[in-house]
């Protein structure tokens, strides 16, 4: 089966063509980062308008790169949620219009299932079962995965997601949007142990996360450092040291919770997915931890950690092969619990 995948959940327009026999044939991604930088975050209306501008040109691009015509496409998969309502509607509308025009079936895909399955696009994909850490700007979740659609939520953030905490803390430090890569870059120049940040909710049992208090601690640290400086501003070294302390706190928290989840489930494989999974320090710490436990950690290549069409094409293909289809009604879900998805036993 050959599937055209469309991703428009937030601020990246992703298109891809995935073939169940040949693998990924083509993919293209347009990031709106430059569009949103002046506002310090994503402006939903601007995001939706940019998806309108980019979707069809990118569709033509991936079709050309794969050497495909409309008749070569067997189905269309698109992100139906969760995400920004306007952005989701743009992708769903184009997907359903193409499905109607080409006479092809379509399927709305869960955005976070796409992230969870993105490591399956690699040469050495993980085998089920495993524990998944989904860590992005909107989600921080630990999930036991027995198969596609067989998900048990082990823990999640009760307030800010880890990626959101990165972005907001970076803004406090005067770093550009998106904050994660800039904090990681500054942290490489930081001096260890200049500041001691808390590891939230690690001193109590359970697998839930909370990063709002860490964000407040970062703000208080910044204000205190500014008050100590003669010019009332942070030096570049101050920013680097705070960035390192903040990143270490987030990474330590995630690693502690992942270790607990693996011990609780008795599993030895961990998948990390979502934008924050590209963080080098997080990958290194998790690899060291899993090696010490006799386990393995899996993640997608960097280009498939952030939102992309390839993960939607892959996830959609697996469910389409299992016989799932949508009608041509345009329907999206800005909020959509991952655990509500049906399983596809016998197809994974």
mmCIF file of C-alpha atoms in Angstrom:
data_model
loop_
_atom_site.group_PDB
_atom_site.id
_atom_site.type_symbol
_atom_site.label_atom_id
_atom_site.label_comp_id
_atom_site.label_asym_id
_atom_site.label_seq_id
_atom_site.Cartn_x
_atom_site.Cartn_y
_atom_site.Cartn_z
ATOM 1 C CA UNK A 1 0.000 0.000 0.000
ATOM 2 C CA UNK A 2 1.268 3.455 -0.934
ATOM 3 C CA UNK A 3 0.110 6.290 1.349
ATOM 4 C CA UNK A 4 0.373 10.060 1.054
ATOM 5 C CA UNK A 5 0.825 11.527 4.550
ATOM 6 C CA UNK A 6 -0.096 15.106 5.512
ATOM 7 C CA UNK A 7 0.965 16.776 8.786
ATOM 8 C CA UNK A 8 -0.352 20.244 9.763
ATOM 9 C CA UNK A 9 -0.932 20.069 13.518
ATOM 10 C CA UNK A 10 1.023 23.206 14.453
ATOM 11 C CA UNK A 11 3.775 25.197 12.762
ATOM 12 C CA UNK A 12 5.318 22.715 10.329
ATOM 13 C CA UNK A 13 3.875 21.542 7.025
ATOM 14 C CA UNK A 14 4.952 17.973 6.368
ATOM 15 C CA UNK A 15 4.254 15.734 3.366
ATOM 16 C CA UNK A 16 5.506 12.223 2.646
ATOM 17 C CA UNK A 17 4.816 9.104 0.623
ATOM 18 C CA UNK A 18 5.284 5.760 2.368
ATOM 19 C CA UNK A 19 5.055 2.374 0.669
ATOM 20 C CA UNK A 20 4.384 -0.688 2.826
ATOM 21 C CA UNK A 21 6.771 -2.759 0.672
ATOM 22 C CA UNK A 22 9.446 -0.227 -0.330
ATOM 23 C CA UNK A 23 9.467 2.040 2.722
ATOM 24 C CA UNK A 24 9.683 5.819 2.648
ATOM 25 C CA UNK A 25 9.732 7.064 -0.947
ATOM 26 C CA UNK A 26 9.843 10.826 -0.395
ATOM 27 C CA UNK A 27 9.244 13.470 2.223
ATOM 28 C CA UNK A 28 9.298 17.255 2.481
ATOM 29 C CA UNK A 29 8.978 19.632 5.401
ATOM 30 C CA UNK A 30 8.469 23.369 5.643
ATOM 31 C CA UNK A 31 9.070 24.958 9.036
ATOM 32 C CA UNK A 32 7.345 28.193 10.021
ATOM 33 C CA UNK A 33 9.916 29.095 12.676
ATOM 34 C CA UNK A 34 10.994 32.300 10.931
ATOM 35 C CA UNK A 35 7.351 33.358 10.648
ATOM 36 C CA UNK A 36 6.708 33.023 14.392
ATOM 37 C CA UNK A 37 10.056 34.186 15.847
ATOM 38 C CA UNK A 38 8.980 37.874 16.064
ATOM 39 C CA UNK A 39 6.061 36.839 18.301
ATOM 40 C CA UNK A 40 8.042 34.520 20.582
ATOM 41 C CA UNK A 41 5.725 31.605 19.855
ATOM 42 C CA UNK A 42 3.227 30.159 17.414
ATOM 43 C CA UNK A 43 0.423 32.458 16.231
ATOM 44 C CA UNK A 44 -2.390 30.035 15.284
ATOM 45 C CA UNK A 45 -3.968 32.162 12.549
ATOM 46 C CA UNK A 46 -0.629 32.763 10.845
ATOM 47 C CA UNK A 47 0.155 29.053 11.082
ATOM 48 C CA UNK A 48 -3.119 28.116 9.385
ATOM 49 C CA UNK A 49 -2.619 30.605 6.553
ATOM 50 C CA UNK A 50 0.903 29.365 5.907
ATOM 51 C CA UNK A 51 -0.297 25.758 5.716
ATOM 52 C CA UNK A 52 -2.750 26.866 3.018
ATOM 53 C CA UNK A 53 0.116 28.378 1.026
ATOM 54 C CA UNK A 54 2.495 25.445 1.370
ATOM 55 C CA UNK A 55 0.382 22.279 1.238
ATOM 56 C CA UNK A 56 -0.222 21.875 -2.482
ATOM 57 C CA UNK A 57 3.314 22.866 -3.603
ATOM 58 C CA UNK A 58 4.765 20.352 -1.128
ATOM 59 C CA UNK A 59 2.291 17.711 -2.300
ATOM 60 C CA UNK A 60 3.498 18.182 -5.862
ATOM 61 C CA UNK A 61 7.110 18.038 -4.656
ATOM 62 C CA UNK A 62 6.808 14.675 -2.862
ATOM 63 C CA UNK A 63 4.789 13.221 -5.733
ATOM 64 C CA UNK A 64 7.472 14.247 -8.213
ATOM 65 C CA UNK A 65 10.321 13.002 -6.018
ATOM 66 C CA UNK A 66 8.615 9.620 -5.614
ATOM 67 C CA UNK A 67 7.774 9.453 -9.322
ATOM 68 C CA UNK A 68 4.094 9.103 -8.468
ATOM 69 C CA UNK A 69 0.865 10.102 -10.152
ATOM 70 C CA UNK A 70 -2.528 10.170 -8.483
ATOM 71 C CA UNK A 71 -3.241 6.614 -9.661
ATOM 72 C CA UNK A 72 -0.118 5.386 -7.829
ATOM 73 C CA UNK A 73 -1.440 6.548 -4.444
ATOM 74 C CA UNK A 74 -3.613 4.009 -2.626
ATOM 75 C CA UNK A 75 -4.753 6.143 0.323
ATOM 76 C CA UNK A 76 -4.275 9.450 2.114
ATOM 77 C CA UNK A 77 -3.460 9.846 5.810
ATOM 78 C CA UNK A 78 -3.631 13.176 7.598
ATOM 79 C CA UNK A 79 -3.208 14.479 11.125
ATOM 80 C CA UNK A 80 -6.662 14.761 12.687
ATOM 81 C CA UNK A 81 -5.456 15.769 16.155
ATOM 82 C CA UNK A 82 -4.377 16.779 18.649
ATOM 83 C CA UNK A 83 -3.188 20.222 17.615
ATOM 84 C CA UNK A 84 -4.291 23.713 16.647
ATOM 85 C CA UNK A 85 -7.862 23.578 15.342
ATOM 86 C CA UNK A 86 -7.259 25.863 12.362
ATOM 87 C CA UNK A 87 -4.065 24.134 11.301
ATOM 88 C CA UNK A 88 -5.700 20.707 11.606
ATOM 89 C CA UNK A 89 -8.663 21.860 9.520
ATOM 90 C CA UNK A 90 -6.385 22.977 6.690
ATOM 91 C CA UNK A 91 -4.666 19.605 6.447
ATOM 92 C CA UNK A 92 -7.894 17.643 6.818
ATOM 93 C CA UNK A 93 -9.644 19.727 4.159
ATOM 94 C CA UNK A 94 -6.872 19.221 1.613
ATOM 95 C CA UNK A 95 -6.621 15.501 2.422
ATOM 96 C CA UNK A 96 -10.336 14.942 2.036
ATOM 97 C CA UNK A 97 -10.465 17.003 -1.153
ATOM 98 C CA UNK A 98 -7.683 14.874 -2.661
ATOM 99 C CA UNK A 99 -9.389 11.685 -1.486
ATOM 100 C CA UNK A 100 -12.610 12.757 -3.194
ATOM 101 C CA UNK A 101 -10.899 13.927 -6.395
ATOM 102 C CA UNK A 102 -8.698 10.828 -6.695
ATOM 103 C CA UNK A 103 -11.301 8.344 -5.476
ATOM 104 C CA UNK A 104 -9.025 7.105 -2.669
ATOM 105 C CA UNK A 105 -9.747 6.161 0.962
ATOM 106 C CA UNK A 106 -8.548 8.475 3.725
ATOM 107 C CA UNK A 107 -7.769 8.207 7.409
ATOM 108 C CA UNK A 108 -7.277 10.731 10.191
ATOM 109 C CA UNK A 109 -4.153 9.905 12.230
ATOM 110 C CA UNK A 110 -3.351 10.695 15.853
ATOM 111 C CA UNK A 111 -0.395 13.092 15.912
ATOM 112 C CA UNK A 112 1.232 11.524 18.971
ATOM 113 C CA UNK A 113 0.866 8.007 17.586
ATOM 114 C CA UNK A 114 2.799 9.310 14.600
ATOM 115 C CA UNK A 115 5.604 10.447 16.919
ATOM 116 C CA UNK A 116 5.495 7.194 18.868
ATOM 117 C CA UNK A 117 5.911 5.146 15.681
ATOM 118 C CA UNK A 118 8.494 7.425 14.011
ATOM 119 C CA UNK A 119 11.434 5.206 15.139
ATOM 120 C CA UNK A 120 9.875 2.439 13.009
ATOM 121 C CA UNK A 121 11.167 4.351 9.977
ATOM 122 C CA UNK A 122 14.764 3.592 10.980
ATOM 123 C CA UNK A 123 16.894 0.644 9.813
ATOM 124 C CA UNK A 124 16.719 -1.016 13.240
ATOM 125 C CA UNK A 125 13.206 -0.354 14.542
ATOM 126 C CA UNK A 126 12.155 -1.450 18.024
ATOM 127 C CA UNK A 127 10.049 -4.570 18.415
ATOM 128 C CA UNK A 128 6.951 -4.568 20.606
ATOM 129 C CA UNK A 129 6.519 -4.341 23.543
ATOM 130 C CA UNK A 130 8.330 -1.276 24.863
ATOM 131 C CA UNK A 131 7.947 1.815 27.027
ATOM 132 C CA UNK A 132 7.601 5.077 25.103
ATOM 133 C CA UNK A 133 8.527 8.536 26.337
ATOM 134 C CA UNK A 134 6.649 11.089 24.254
ATOM 135 C CA UNK A 135 8.240 14.427 24.987
ATOM 136 C CA UNK A 136 7.406 17.540 22.978
ATOM 137 C CA UNK A 137 6.101 21.084 23.253
ATOM 138 C CA UNK A 138 2.609 19.883 24.058
ATOM 139 C CA UNK A 139 3.088 16.479 25.680
ATOM 140 C CA UNK A 140 5.209 14.633 28.228
ATOM 141 C CA UNK A 141 3.903 11.099 28.579
ATOM 142 C CA UNK A 142 5.159 7.652 29.538
ATOM 143 C CA UNK A 143 3.254 4.861 27.811
ATOM 144 C CA UNK A 144 3.451 1.081 27.859
ATOM 145 C CA UNK A 145 3.156 -0.063 24.248
ATOM 146 C CA UNK A 146 2.188 -3.670 23.530
ATOM 147 C CA UNK A 147 1.360 -3.027 19.876
ATOM 148 C CA UNK A 148 -0.137 -0.392 17.605
ATOM 149 C CA UNK A 149 -3.159 0.943 19.456
ATOM 150 C CA UNK A 150 -2.383 -1.091 22.583
ATOM 151 C CA UNK A 151 -1.389 1.776 24.845
ATOM 152 C CA UNK A 152 -1.473 2.080 28.615
ATOM 153 C CA UNK A 153 -0.749 5.515 30.060
ATOM 154 C CA UNK A 154 1.799 5.199 32.853
ATOM 155 C CA UNK A 155 2.336 8.886 33.609
ATOM 156 C CA UNK A 156 2.057 12.350 32.104
ATOM 157 C CA UNK A 157 2.623 15.995 32.893
ATOM 158 C CA UNK A 158 0.039 17.554 35.186
ATOM 159 C CA UNK A 159 0.907 21.044 33.907
ATOM 160 C CA UNK A 160 3.543 22.262 31.417
ATOM 161 C CA UNK A 161 5.066 19.796 28.991
ATOM 162 C CA UNK A 162 8.869 19.563 28.952
ATOM 163 C CA UNK A 163 9.126 21.253 25.556
ATOM 164 C CA UNK A 164 6.887 24.077 26.715
ATOM 165 C CA UNK A 165 9.097 24.563 29.781
ATOM 166 C CA UNK A 166 12.150 24.750 27.477
ATOM 167 C CA UNK A 167 10.506 27.415 25.306
ATOM 168 C CA UNK A 168 9.260 29.543 28.204
ATOM 169 C CA UNK A 169 12.511 29.309 30.156
ATOM 170 C CA UNK A 170 14.487 30.245 27.045
ATOM 171 C CA UNK A 171 12.311 33.331 26.642
ATOM 172 C CA UNK A 172 13.096 34.316 30.249
ATOM 173 C CA UNK A 173 16.808 34.059 29.425
ATOM 174 C CA UNK A 174 16.371 36.268 26.374
ATOM 175 C CA UNK A 175 16.926 33.389 23.934
ATOM 176 C CA UNK A 176 14.993 33.126 20.647
ATOM 177 C CA UNK A 177 12.048 30.857 19.842
ATOM 178 C CA UNK A 178 11.996 27.866 19.714
ATOM 179 C CA UNK A 179 13.816 27.603 23.001
ATOM 180 C CA UNK A 180 14.941 23.984 23.163
ATOM 181 C CA UNK A 181 17.792 24.109 20.631
ATOM 182 C CA UNK A 182 19.026 27.473 21.976
ATOM 183 C CA UNK A 183 19.103 26.243 25.577
ATOM 184 C CA UNK A 184 20.978 23.122 24.449
ATOM 185 C CA UNK A 185 23.496 25.276 22.567
ATOM 186 C CA UNK A 186 24.073 27.601 25.544
ATOM 187 C CA UNK A 187 24.286 24.656 27.951
ATOM 188 C CA UNK A 188 27.365 23.397 26.098
ATOM 189 C CA UNK A 189 29.181 26.538 27.316
ATOM 190 C CA UNK A 190 27.826 26.329 30.861
ATOM 191 C CA UNK A 191 29.835 25.565 33.979
ATOM 192 C CA UNK A 192 28.431 22.652 35.967
ATOM 193 C CA UNK A 193 27.118 23.076 39.520
ATOM 194 C CA UNK A 194 26.895 26.873 39.389
ATOM 195 C CA UNK A 195 23.217 26.478 40.227
ATOM 196 C CA UNK A 196 21.258 23.620 41.774
ATOM 197 C CA UNK A 197 17.822 23.224 40.246
ATOM 198 C CA UNK A 198 15.141 20.873 41.656
ATOM 199 C CA UNK A 199 14.124 17.603 40.006
ATOM 200 C CA UNK A 200 10.330 17.959 40.313
ATOM 201 C CA UNK A 201 8.222 15.052 41.574
ATOM 202 C CA UNK A 202 11.158 12.650 41.723
ATOM 203 C CA UNK A 203 11.117 12.445 45.521
ATOM 204 C CA UNK A 204 7.707 10.785 45.531
ATOM 205 C CA UNK A 205 6.376 7.595 43.934
ATOM 206 C CA UNK A 206 4.601 7.637 40.604
ATOM 207 C CA UNK A 207 5.343 8.457 36.992
ATOM 208 C CA UNK A 208 3.647 11.830 36.504
ATOM 209 C CA UNK A 209 5.607 14.965 35.636
ATOM 210 C CA UNK A 210 5.402 18.625 36.599
ATOM 211 C CA UNK A 211 7.547 21.342 35.057
ATOM 212 C CA UNK A 212 5.713 24.552 36.029
ATOM 213 C CA UNK A 213 7.612 24.801 39.321
ATOM 214 C CA UNK A 214 10.919 24.359 37.517
ATOM 215 C CA UNK A 215 9.954 27.203 35.223
ATOM 216 C CA UNK A 216 9.249 29.408 38.257
ATOM 217 C CA UNK A 217 12.565 28.384 39.835
ATOM 218 C CA UNK A 218 14.315 29.427 36.618
ATOM 219 C CA UNK A 219 12.643 32.840 36.692
ATOM 220 C CA UNK A 220 13.614 33.379 40.347
ATOM 221 C CA UNK A 221 17.214 32.388 39.569
ATOM 222 C CA UNK A 222 17.344 34.830 36.667
ATOM 223 C CA UNK A 223 15.900 37.668 38.789
ATOM 224 C CA UNK A 224 18.364 36.989 41.609
ATOM 225 C CA UNK A 225 21.318 36.940 39.211
ATOM 226 C CA UNK A 226 20.212 40.181 37.575
ATOM 227 C CA UNK A 227 19.979 41.827 40.990
ATOM 228 C CA UNK A 228 23.567 40.760 41.747
ATOM 229 C CA UNK A 229 24.981 42.162 38.500
ATOM 230 C CA UNK A 230 25.971 45.853 38.398
ATOM 231 C CA UNK A 231 24.185 46.477 35.099
ATOM 232 C CA UNK A 232 21.075 44.518 36.124
ATOM 233 C CA UNK A 233 21.426 42.138 33.176
ATOM 234 C CA UNK A 234 22.541 38.570 32.628
ATOM 235 C CA UNK A 235 25.994 37.965 31.207
ATOM 236 C CA UNK A 236 26.427 35.372 28.491
ATOM 237 C CA UNK A 237 28.097 33.097 31.042
ATOM 238 C CA UNK A 238 25.149 33.543 33.415
ATOM 239 C CA UNK A 239 22.799 32.452 30.637
ATOM 240 C CA UNK A 240 24.999 29.456 29.774
ATOM 241 C CA UNK A 241 25.213 28.348 33.412
ATOM 242 C CA UNK A 242 21.448 28.702 33.957
ATOM 243 C CA UNK A 243 20.731 26.915 30.688
ATOM 244 C CA UNK A 244 22.931 24.007 31.752
ATOM 245 C CA UNK A 245 21.335 23.786 35.185
ATOM 246 C CA UNK A 246 17.839 23.903 33.686
ATOM 247 C CA UNK A 247 18.602 21.296 31.024
ATOM 248 C CA UNK A 248 20.231 18.977 33.568
ATOM 249 C CA UNK A 249 17.143 19.227 35.773
ATOM 250 C CA UNK A 250 14.775 18.324 32.931
ATOM 251 C CA UNK A 251 17.002 15.506 31.663
ATOM 252 C CA UNK A 252 17.496 14.041 35.145
ATOM 253 C CA UNK A 253 13.756 14.143 35.792
ATOM 254 C CA UNK A 254 12.923 12.408 32.518
ATOM 255 C CA UNK A 255 15.621 9.758 33.030
ATOM 256 C CA UNK A 256 14.516 8.993 36.601
ATOM 257 C CA UNK A 257 10.913 8.536 35.497
ATOM 258 C CA UNK A 258 11.879 6.406 32.475
ATOM 259 C CA UNK A 259 13.930 4.110 34.695
ATOM 260 C CA UNK A 260 10.984 3.747 37.061
ATOM 261 C CA UNK A 261 8.631 2.956 34.176
ATOM 262 C CA UNK A 262 10.936 0.233 32.847
ATOM 263 C CA UNK A 263 11.304 -1.286 36.305
ATOM 264 C CA UNK A 264 7.540 -1.133 36.869
ATOM 265 C CA UNK A 265 6.696 -2.839 33.573
ATOM 266 C CA UNK A 266 9.672 -5.209 33.480
ATOM 267 C CA UNK A 267 10.444 -4.110 29.927
ATOM 268 C CA UNK A 268 13.941 -3.525 28.548
ATOM 269 C CA UNK A 269 13.236 -1.349 25.516
ATOM 270 C CA UNK A 270 12.605 2.397 25.605
ATOM 271 C CA UNK A 271 11.455 4.564 22.698
ATOM 272 C CA UNK A 272 11.811 8.346 22.966
ATOM 273 C CA UNK A 273 9.927 10.475 20.480
ATOM 274 C CA UNK A 274 8.822 14.065 19.942
ATOM 275 C CA UNK A 275 10.791 17.253 19.484
ATOM 276 C CA UNK A 276 12.650 17.099 22.805
ATOM 277 C CA UNK A 277 13.918 13.605 21.924
ATOM 278 C CA UNK A 278 16.440 15.334 19.641
ATOM 279 C CA UNK A 279 18.175 16.777 22.722
ATOM 280 C CA UNK A 280 21.707 15.372 22.748
ATOM 281 C CA UNK A 281 22.088 15.384 26.543
ATOM 282 C CA UNK A 282 18.831 13.474 26.975
ATOM 283 C CA UNK A 283 19.843 10.838 24.447
ATOM 284 C CA UNK A 284 23.245 10.344 26.045
ATOM 285 C CA UNK A 285 21.808 9.990 29.548
ATOM 286 C CA UNK A 286 19.114 7.549 28.445
ATOM 287 C CA UNK A 287 21.581 5.456 26.455
ATOM 288 C CA UNK A 288 23.870 5.232 29.495
ATOM 289 C CA UNK A 289 20.955 4.355 31.766
ATOM 290 C CA UNK A 290 19.553 1.665 29.465
ATOM 291 C CA UNK A 291 22.994 0.135 28.955
ATOM 292 C CA UNK A 292 23.332 -0.125 32.723
ATOM 293 C CA UNK A 293 19.949 -1.860 32.884
ATOM 294 C CA UNK A 294 20.794 -4.254 30.058
ATOM 295 C CA UNK A 295 18.275 -2.597 27.769
ATOM 296 C CA UNK A 296 18.108 -0.548 24.590
ATOM 297 C CA UNK A 297 16.873 2.913 23.662
ATOM 298 C CA UNK A 298 15.427 3.796 20.257
ATOM 299 C CA UNK A 299 14.671 7.136 18.629
ATOM 300 C CA UNK A 300 14.075 8.598 15.204
ATOM 301 C CA UNK A 301 16.667 10.554 13.238
ATOM 302 C CA UNK A 302 16.575 14.266 14.080
ATOM 303 C CA UNK A 303 14.492 15.271 11.051
ATOM 304 C CA UNK A 304 11.736 12.902 12.199
ATOM 305 C CA UNK A 305 11.782 13.980 15.869
ATOM 306 C CA UNK A 306 9.900 17.185 15.140
ATOM 307 C CA UNK A 307 6.556 17.171 13.315
ATOM 308 C CA UNK A 308 6.778 15.579 9.870
ATOM 309 C CA UNK A 309 4.713 13.912 7.193
ATOM 310 C CA UNK A 310 6.700 10.656 7.197
ATOM 311 C CA UNK A 311 5.455 9.610 10.626
ATOM 312 C CA UNK A 312 1.848 10.323 9.607
ATOM 313 C CA UNK A 313 2.220 8.361 6.362
ATOM 314 C CA UNK A 314 3.708 5.405 8.269
ATOM 315 C CA UNK A 315 1.161 5.394 11.101
ATOM 316 C CA UNK A 316 -1.681 5.858 8.639
ATOM 317 C CA UNK A 317 -0.408 3.019 6.474
ATOM 318 C CA UNK A 318 -0.432 0.554 9.375
ATOM 319 C CA UNK A 319 -4.030 1.369 10.233
ATOM 320 C CA UNK A 320 -5.176 1.467 6.610
ATOM 321 C CA UNK A 321 -3.682 -2.002 6.135
ATOM 322 C CA UNK A 322 -5.794 -3.096 9.096
ATOM 323 C CA UNK A 323 -8.896 -1.934 7.241
ATOM 324 C CA UNK A 324 -9.526 1.364 9.005
ATOM 325 C CA UNK A 325 -11.041 4.165 6.923
ATOM 326 C CA UNK A 326 -12.773 7.530 7.394
ATOM 327 C CA UNK A 327 -15.720 8.838 5.480
ATOM 328 C CA UNK A 328 -15.235 12.142 3.649
ATOM 329 C CA UNK A 329 -16.553 14.266 6.525
ATOM 330 C CA UNK A 330 -13.974 16.818 7.658
ATOM 331 C CA UNK A 331 -13.506 16.149 11.357
ATOM 332 C CA UNK A 332 -10.572 16.997 13.628
ATOM 333 C CA UNK A 333 -9.924 16.738 17.372
ATOM 334 C CA UNK A 334 -7.763 19.444 18.994
ATOM 335 C CA UNK A 335 -7.747 17.273 22.134
ATOM 336 C CA UNK A 336 -7.582 13.524 21.649
ATOM 337 C CA UNK A 337 -6.371 11.034 24.299
ATOM 338 C CA UNK A 338 -3.964 8.513 22.779
ATOM 339 C CA UNK A 339 -5.521 5.716 24.837
ATOM 340 C CA UNK A 340 -8.818 6.083 22.927
ATOM 341 C CA UNK A 341 -7.284 4.636 19.767
ATOM 342 C CA UNK A 342 -8.325 1.088 18.761
ATOM 343 C CA UNK A 343 -5.653 -1.574 18.464
ATOM 344 C CA UNK A 344 -4.803 -3.386 15.237
ATOM 345 C CA UNK A 345 -3.954 -6.839 16.574
ATOM 346 C CA UNK A 346 -2.640 -9.163 13.935
ATOM 347 C CA UNK A 347 -1.458 -6.298 11.756
ATOM 348 C CA UNK A 348 1.680 -5.175 13.596
#
